[in-house]
Amino acid sequence: MNFSIKGVHTAIVTPFDKDGNLDWDSFEKLLDHQAKGKVDGVVISGTTGESPTLTVQEKLALIRKARAYLPESIQVMAGAGSNNTQASVEMAKLAVDAGADSLLVVTPPYNKPSLNGLKLHFSSIATATNHPICLYHVPGRTGQLLSAAELAELCAIEQVVAVKEASADISLFSRAERISQANYLSGDDFTFLGSLAVEGDGVISVVTNIYPQAFRVLYDAFKAGDNPKAARIHKALLPAIEVLFYESNPGPSKAILANKGLCQNYFRAPMVPVSQESYAHIMNVVEDTERALSDLGVEV
Amino acid sequence: MNFSIKGVHTAIVTPFDKDGNLDWDSFEKLLDHQAKGKVDGVVISGTTGESPTLTVQEKLALIRKARAYLPESIQVMAGAGSNNTQASVEMAKLAVDAGADSLLVVTPPYNKPSLNGLKLHFSSIATATNHPICLYHVPGRTGQLLSAAELAELCAIEQVVAVKEASADISLFSRAERISQANYLSGDDFTFLGSLAVEGDGVISVVTNIYPQAFRVLYDAFKAGDNPKAARIHKALLPAIEVLFYESNPGPSKAILANKGLCQNYFRAPMVPVSQESYAHIMNVVEDTERALSDLGVEV
Amino acid sequence: MNFSIKGVHTAIVTPFDKDGNLDWDSFEKLLDHQAKGKVDGVVISGTTGESPTLTVQEKLALIRKARAYLPESIQVMAGAGSNNTQASVEMAKLAVDAGADSLLVVTPPYNKPSLNGLKLHFSSIATATNHPICLYHVPGRTGQLLSAAELAELCAIEQVVAVKEASADISLFSRAERISQANYLSGDDFTFLGSLAVEGDGVISVVTNIYPQAFRVLYDAFKAGDNPKAARIHKALLPAIEVLFYESNPGPSKAILANKGLCQNYFRAPMVPVSQESYAHIMNVVEDTERALSDLGVEV
Amino acid sequence: MNFSIKGVHTAIVTPFDKDGNLDWDSFEKLLDHQAKGKVDGVVISGTTGESPTLTVQEKLALIRKARAYLPESIQVMAGAGSNNTQASVEMAKLAVDAGADSLLVVTPPYNKPSLNGLKLHFSSIATATNHPICLYHVPGRTGQLLSAAELAELCAIEQVVAVKEASADISLFSRAERISQANYLSGDDFTFLGSLAVEGDGVISVVTNIYPQAFRVLYDAFKAGDNPKAARIHKALLPAIEVLFYESNPGPSKAILANKGLCQNYFRAPMVPVSQESYAHIMNVVEDTERALSDLGVEV
């Protein structure tokens, strides 16, 4: 399939207002922030986007808005995964109609199908849409760890053009990438730079919600052969990457974005704002990180 | 809250016909099988019941049918969990209206809220229904392992009268049970007998789909002080318990039940029938198990 | 092989004086404490006995002393394992000559041989001594987790009459026990009572260094069919079992025993006394535990 | 401390003859192979060198020989770790006297001391020798996983100039390296290239026993900014890296080296030669790997 997913993508948060409705003003600000950061793509209604508590209509509205608002050069990927194949097929078709350039499809969480079941799931969505799919492998959330060989088998489906590999195991990442017909993007900000060294193709990131420019510069530097520069940015970002999981994601991300005026600090249950103690810690890390990034000439 | 969940409960499979519709004839047979096996309760639309691919209307129909069809002495518990608090609240209220005696509520899988988020989730459902809740702790599916102290905090919610503890870690089971205001039932057939020794209160079982009588006799023997008898049944069942996860659950269970004429071997994607090779292995184990159970005087 | 290892065994600490020498006065007190607690056996130079820092001559002296000092009814098991087969064979022969009734042989830690290597290791010791062996399976220390089938294969060696199973996974314990020609003893105090329910044969314990009587009564109660009594003692002991690993074992054990005047709080590096903060916490738990045990009529 | 450990180091196998004695002819061949491969250093009596079954005298003889035989430009590091501090101090002093340029000291396996115990262990060796130490962190063998902060605390000991980090977790590697005063070398061939991207300083490798030139070229290419070349070699080597752990290390390594005439396929128990089935598989992988490396212009 002639569609390539690579570079820096942001699994964007979904902004809510105090009544729990979608906050469109903030969404525009967040998209502006991404466009200014020159990311290659955004992911709508991923995990960081609180997809479990969005309705289908809301997801489609977000996709439409993102596609209409962003320049064409920025891809819009839409979360369409679930542990129900029929529901995923329907969501995928609607997402394509709404303008999504590609689909993010997680291996079914919780019910953890057999390999035959996984093949059926991905091929059903692929056949129904004939649209580019990014398979999402995140065993820490789904409860299912696939082997390199199993990942490669799923990548044999033509429409599976990319994998968001979030096992945080760079050995698995590399062994799977080697034998798969698909791009491999890191789904774990900690291992992004390491994954580039083993021919990873990019990242679907949480930290770029806040610092898109940082991973933009890191990625471009690495691709230009300037690994030392990439490594300096990586190290400057490490504390921020860590703090984004200080409480359940996207708690810390939204706290920071709200502090910057890019969204409001509201969530849909079961997600909640971080505690006051966590908040203070998070903001200290942010301050240190931004000083370190500024010292490296990265805009924050 | 004055409602007790204990003893032997079956997380019952959901039977489908070849068109993927609910197979009501088989459902009656399965309920008859449970009633004959003298279980203390059945769980409708649990994981084994392929809850991810059931509609709300189907779940309610199954609850109504089970409650109407089974004698009052057999409790009907309804799966009402998800990773969306509002959806769980709504499902819980409808399940209560449909006649569910209690609710099975898993810790939100995949998005894995913070402890504050978990408290909000369970207390929202508790407040909205004021109905008995069995908290389901299954880190292998949700990606979230709670500590004994965290489980105890959630059990402080009055309506949380029971925990289905499926970490398979009997040390955690016991440490949590000791400090919690709730009954603890094993959610892992392998560790059921061991959990009884540390004052576990029962089981929510997969293997009782097929052999309800076996765990009935095991439980009653243990409670009567006849641990040797309980242990003999436990050991006779071990190969069957193991084989039920030879492929993704409920693949093997339905294969066996279909073989016995109690349902048909149909699934909703992404779940699929076991492979032919697995099928042959499973049936060999079944044959050996039934011989062993018969030798112990357990009806199969 | 006609030798049975079962019941309550203590992996006894090795007492040192302030110069780091063996403290024979304390050793007698510790043995008296075990004899008074009516254990079925003691293990000399196990992990809790700081075996890595004992010389062969010291180990033999401890074995000789224990065998001579204790009544015949109390078995003396000697740690003879290592990751060097020849060294283990030599140590095993010397231990037998020194009077050990049986040998504790861990699966080689750190170098983690293949199954063929494991067979060679255990059969070499078995052949050289023709003495009863208790295989020690402790993946959390050795880095090697064996399957039930692998454990059963090693138990096919005639002299392997028992397994100290310390994976803390009662499912593995039970599946392995079912297919093995050997007694299975728990090597994990948390899961001891649970293991009895699935036909475990006893325990090799850390907590009995301090409270031998507690597990004596628990074991006898369970075997007499009084599981409720056994469970009450189990629950009273849980906080103490937990606190013994609050820092590296045997740090907390020796701190408590020293506080009781049964040994001195000295270690050989790299083991060290617990910190002052830990000490205070440990002693609080001890106080609560002893009150709870006394309430149950267990001598402490 | 003014001594730097970086680049490509080989944890060299220890060759035995059919009677189990050190095979000096093969040792010379192996050293020649390393020198020809232009490694930066060799490690004597590491895990791959079957250190658990070498006597102190044998270790010293190997160190003396390696130091005398190799050009000065190739560092000789000597394994001096154990779980007995006094024994490690003595071994370390002897190793220094025998000519070792630096010491490899693993965190005490099996007895897993507290952080205070670890500090005592490493500072005792550091003080006794005042010689450069490479701390070895290999939780899969020792049973002890340290945090980034704990690793950094141990690196505060002046003589700890390097860490062989073999958790295979590149996130931990990077977070620890960022806050430590020490070089970080990968101890896991799979993650070597990824670790370089996050400012890792080199590798202590198994696969370089066979293909030293490959990691030499990979390392130099990466440092010269030619990541694509480094990545091609990495990918060509992946199947070989994997196959070296197809059975317990160093089983496969010695099988391959023996096949090349560089040593004999003998081991000391509990290590054993690989099975015939494994042997055939290993040799197939070797053939494919060497073709791939040759295609890349790497000498094999």
PDB file of C-alpha atoms in Angstrom, chain A residues 3 45 49 59 66-67 92 104 114 129 144 162 189 250 288 290-291:
ATOM      1  CA  PHE A   3       1.145   5.356   2.106  1.00  0.00           C
ATOM      2  CA  SER A  45      -8.797   9.596  20.066  1.00  0.00           C
ATOM      3  CA  GLY A  49      -7.011  11.312  23.951  1.00  0.00           C
ATOM      4  CA  LYS A  59     -14.567  11.115  17.646  1.00  0.00           C
ATOM      5  CA  ALA A  66      -8.402  18.207  12.791  1.00  0.00           C
ATOM      6  CA  ARG A  67      -8.391  17.374   9.092  1.00  0.00           C
ATOM      7  CA  ALA A  92     -12.913   2.645  10.968  1.00  0.00           C
ATOM      8  CA  LEU A 104      -4.667   3.399  14.663  1.00  0.00           C
ATOM      9  CA  SER A 114      -5.499 -15.905  19.588  1.00  0.00           C
ATOM     10  CA  THR A 129     -11.722   0.257   4.576  1.00  0.00           C
ATOM     11  CA  GLN A 144      -1.116  -9.305  25.424  1.00  0.00           C
ATOM     12  CA  ALA A 162       2.960   0.804  10.294  1.00  0.00           C
ATOM     13  CA  ASP A 189       8.939   8.272  24.402  1.00  0.00           C
ATOM     14  CA  PRO A 250      -3.069  11.981  30.433  1.00  0.00           C
ATOM     15  CA  ASP A 288      13.794  22.321  34.879  1.00  0.00           C
ATOM     16  CA  GLU A 290      12.201  24.035  29.843  1.00  0.00           C
ATOM     17  CA  ARG A 291      15.404  25.581  31.101  1.00  0.00           C
TER      18      ARG A 291
END
